[in-house]
Amino acid sequence: MGKILLVEDNAMNRDMLSRRLIRSGYSVVIAEDGRQGIASAHAEGPDVILMDMSLPEIDGWEATRQLKGDKSTRRIPVIALTAHAMSSDRQRCLEAGCDDYDTKPVDFQRLLTKIHAALQSVPES
Amino acid sequence: MHLLDLSLKRKLTLFAMLTASLALLLASAAFLAYDLVASRSRLADALHTQAQIGAGTVTSPVAIRDEHATEEPLPDLPPWRERLSRYPGAIVLLTLAGALVALLLSMRVHRLIAAPIIELEQTLKTVATDKNFTLRLKRTRNDELGALVDGVNALLFEIQRREMSLARTNDALLTQTRQLNHETSERQRLQHELATLAATLEQRVAERTSAAEQRARELKGSRDALTKQTRIVQSILDTMSDGVIVADDAGRLILTNPAAKRMLKVSDTDQLTDDWAERHGFYRPDMVTPYPNDEFPLMQAIRGRAPDSAQVFVLGDRRDSQGAWLNVDAMPLRDEDGVLHNGLAIFRNITASKRAEDALLKAKNAAEAANRSKSQFLANMSHELRTPLNAIIGYSEMLQEYARDTGQEESIADLEKIHGAGRHLQSLIDDILDLSKIEAGKMELLLDTFDVTQMIHEVTTTLQTLVEKNGNSLEVNCAAEAGFMHADMTKVRQVLFNFLSNAGKFTENGTVRLAVSRVNEDGRDWVRFAVSDTGIGMTEAQMARLFQDFTQVDASTTRKYGGTGLGLAISRRYCEMMGGRIDCDSTAGKGSTFRFELPAKVDAREVSRPVDVRDVSRPADAADAGDSQASLPSADNLVLVIDDDPVARELMTRVLSKEGFEVATAASGAEGLALARQLRPAVITLDVIMPDMDGWSVLAALKGSRDLADIPVVIATMTDDRHTGYVLGASDYLAKPIDAARLAGVVNRNVSPGALVLVVDDDPAARQITGRLLRKAGWRVIEAENGRVALRRVEEERPDLILLDLNMPEMDGFSLIDALRRDTSQPPIPIVVVTAKDVTEEERQRWKGSVGQFVQKVAHRQEELLGAVRTHVRASVKLKRVA
């Protein structure tokens, strides 16, 4: 199915989402902040990254920018997850290099669709 | 017959006879007397008495009777009587003989004397009768009568001569008389004419006189009116609270009303001298800068300029140390010929309103600050609330799945309740956040063109179940002509969702109808949506509060039916944002109809733009860059994308927005041309293959228009016909599929064509990376390894921007800035400092005027660097263009 890197600082959400994703058949790697997220992306080479934007250490925007600025991680689709519901948030996420965007609380079915789409769109390397 | 009238002949005859008779008588008497005396002597005494008596009788023979009487006393004379009786007969015979002789003689005399005279007389009579003066008498004798005839003939000749000359004179006189008559009649005619003229003249004079009198009356009337008006104007001037000053062009005050004297402490003798504003303590509204005398409105007015209203602060005297704000309106006064005579200034004391305004402004700022912090609080809270909510919803969903999988059916219903409550809470948060976003002006419109019928189909499909839950049926009537509309589809859908879910919620076993139509009103197309139900309806009081922000119609309703009760308020705000209207009517117990209508083509420029599009959580330095970018006029930063493919439009919009451009899109050639004319974008990207009007036609039209020909056009197409593009005047050519970096580079190059950036850094790797980045983005780049080299490069070609490292050998960044600023002959080159060191606040302040922006030198902050370069290069190029 695919390996998902979930970068999320809230423990409950991390736990809940990771368990549901695993139940849906994905393998999940977790990271608790931006710095860990970047490290895991390099170390684990996930197929998709679910990135919370409000993160300690390095925030989601910055982490995404760095990942997208790095040749080795550039191709990994990043789906932003944010509790900020402003449409400008969406814009900012896309500007930072995110491939897609979803709001919290997560509509799990919708999120699965987006993950699926992101996995499909990864260009063959 | 009178003796004198007798003819000459008879006179002569008579005269001769009388003379002869008398002579005989006298001779007879003398003889008798002698006879008597001789007889006496003979008769002696005796006959004395008888002689006497006889003498007496002879002397008076007529008195015969008396002789008889006397005969008595003569008693005896018989001899005498006899004698005497013989005498008378002798005498009579003698006398008769004498008379006869005299007659014969006179007849002879007549032949000699009277006849020629009578002839003369006859001739003269003929002359007199016939007026024939040509007759002449014959001269027969040489005596006195001959002379007389000569005389008469001479007389006749003379008379004839005279007669002739008289006749001539008469003729002349006649002619003259005739002439005179003519002249007289002429004169009479003239006199008549003169009289007519005189009459006309008199009439005219009369008319003129009456007109003049009328005019005089009118003049008096208007003079009276003028006097009255002057008095009124004077009263107004005296009583008005605005100060009025009129000064002539030499600066003398010719009118100051009492209010002006009070307000400005001017006197009638005041002069608009060079220090007038200073003398009267006039300041700019900032209360600090003295008002320049020349710029004072009244000064301008007497020089013929019509200045705008100005606000002036007047320094107070000791009594009123607070001073006063005056609003000054001034204008030049000209006569009918436009010749400037005076300047008028009206001073209104606006201190009170100014203070109130200040207070209001403070209150408004405070309120806005409060509102901002409220919005921020809401945004933060919503974030804080969503995180635990995410867990609640997620875990409850997960547990439901577990329960289903493990057959724990009894807990599923409870888990559904937790899940439902979580979703409700989420919708509450969303609504509150939406409303606060609208409130804070942060709600944005994402305009798009969509098929109304299609959208209605999606909405009703989604809501079918919800509406039919209460046993309702849903009827949809979407007019075929509803067509396409250009609006924020998400928001239209949200309003429809709101209306339909409300209708379903408040109606049981009834009908919910949705009707959509398109109408033309006020010259534009509108799309009308109406949702009616047969539900519980509303009272008047409920309806009044229906669309108000943060007002629930009835808290109990919300509790009973669910929802936030804010949906309608949000719907109203959405409709207003799109330039539409919303309303409803309702009868309690019968049902309600909710309607909204939107322009079929929502005009982004018409609707209220959000004031502040910055997110509250955006980093401060990025916000600064945003500020300076926002200060550029939009057209300089605007790219118009003309493409019929919505995917291409979306992609290009995203790329260009990311580059910091404002983007307008057009889905057809015609729309593109119209927008180009309206918006005057900095660059146009143009697709070639489009229906109706293809890109080449649009390009030709753009280049053919004098106003639009200067706008660079970038052709973006899949066709490979560069040649046509360049021939038609395209500036650049981009092959589809669009490469984001290339698009950005090409557009940048066209917005600020040929812009030159000087990169000053002692690290060659850093110079290289930055150089490559900038070249890719469309700029020309030159490099320098230290300040000294940089100065040389600037000498060679003046760059539009300098990217400057601070720590360098030989000449560091700040020294270079100093050196550059010393040259004031040209406008300063914008400088962006790119440094790895932490710039202190003190340093920032110190170099604020010289350095446009400080950027942290971090390898991955390319976006920020590019943003800074874009901003300053554009500003610089624009400045150059203006200069």
Tab-separated table of C-alpha atoms in Angstrom, chain B residues 17 52 62 129 180 286 313 364 489 492 497 568 580 590 629 656 670 691 700 724 746 775-777 855 869 880 883:
chain	number	residue	atom	x	y	z
B	17	MET	CA	-77.705	184.499	-76.148
B	52	GLN	CA	-90.627	207.680	-57.893
B	62	VAL	CA	-93.110	190.763	-60.692
B	129	THR	CA	-64.377	151.869	-74.426
B	180	LEU	CA	-44.596	131.017	-56.672
B	286	ASP	CA	-0.338	68.606	12.918
B	313	PHE	CA	-4.677	75.118	13.398
B	364	LYS	CA	-12.612	53.394	16.365
B	489	MET	CA	-19.235	28.696	-5.962
B	492	VAL	CA	-23.221	30.043	-3.233
B	497	PHE	CA	-27.146	24.346	1.852
B	568	LEU	CA	-28.482	33.055	7.830
B	580	GLY	CA	-26.212	40.351	-4.142
B	590	LYS	CA	-47.705	28.244	7.102
B	629	GLN	CA	4.620	44.939	-2.201
B	656	LEU	CA	2.296	33.834	-10.479
B	670	ALA	CA	-12.979	38.806	-25.951
B	691	PRO	CA	-12.745	28.966	-29.306
B	700	ALA	CA	-3.259	41.468	-33.152
B	724	THR	CA	3.773	34.002	-35.948
B	746	VAL	CA	9.566	35.150	-18.320
B	775	ARG	CA	18.971	34.571	-13.641
B	776	LYS	CA	16.442	31.780	-13.583
B	777	ALA	CA	13.879	34.257	-12.275
B	855	VAL	CA	17.322	39.175	4.671
B	869	VAL	CA	14.442	41.122	-5.084
B	880	LYS	CA	13.173	54.931	-13.294
B	883	ALA	CA	11.810	59.686	-13.851
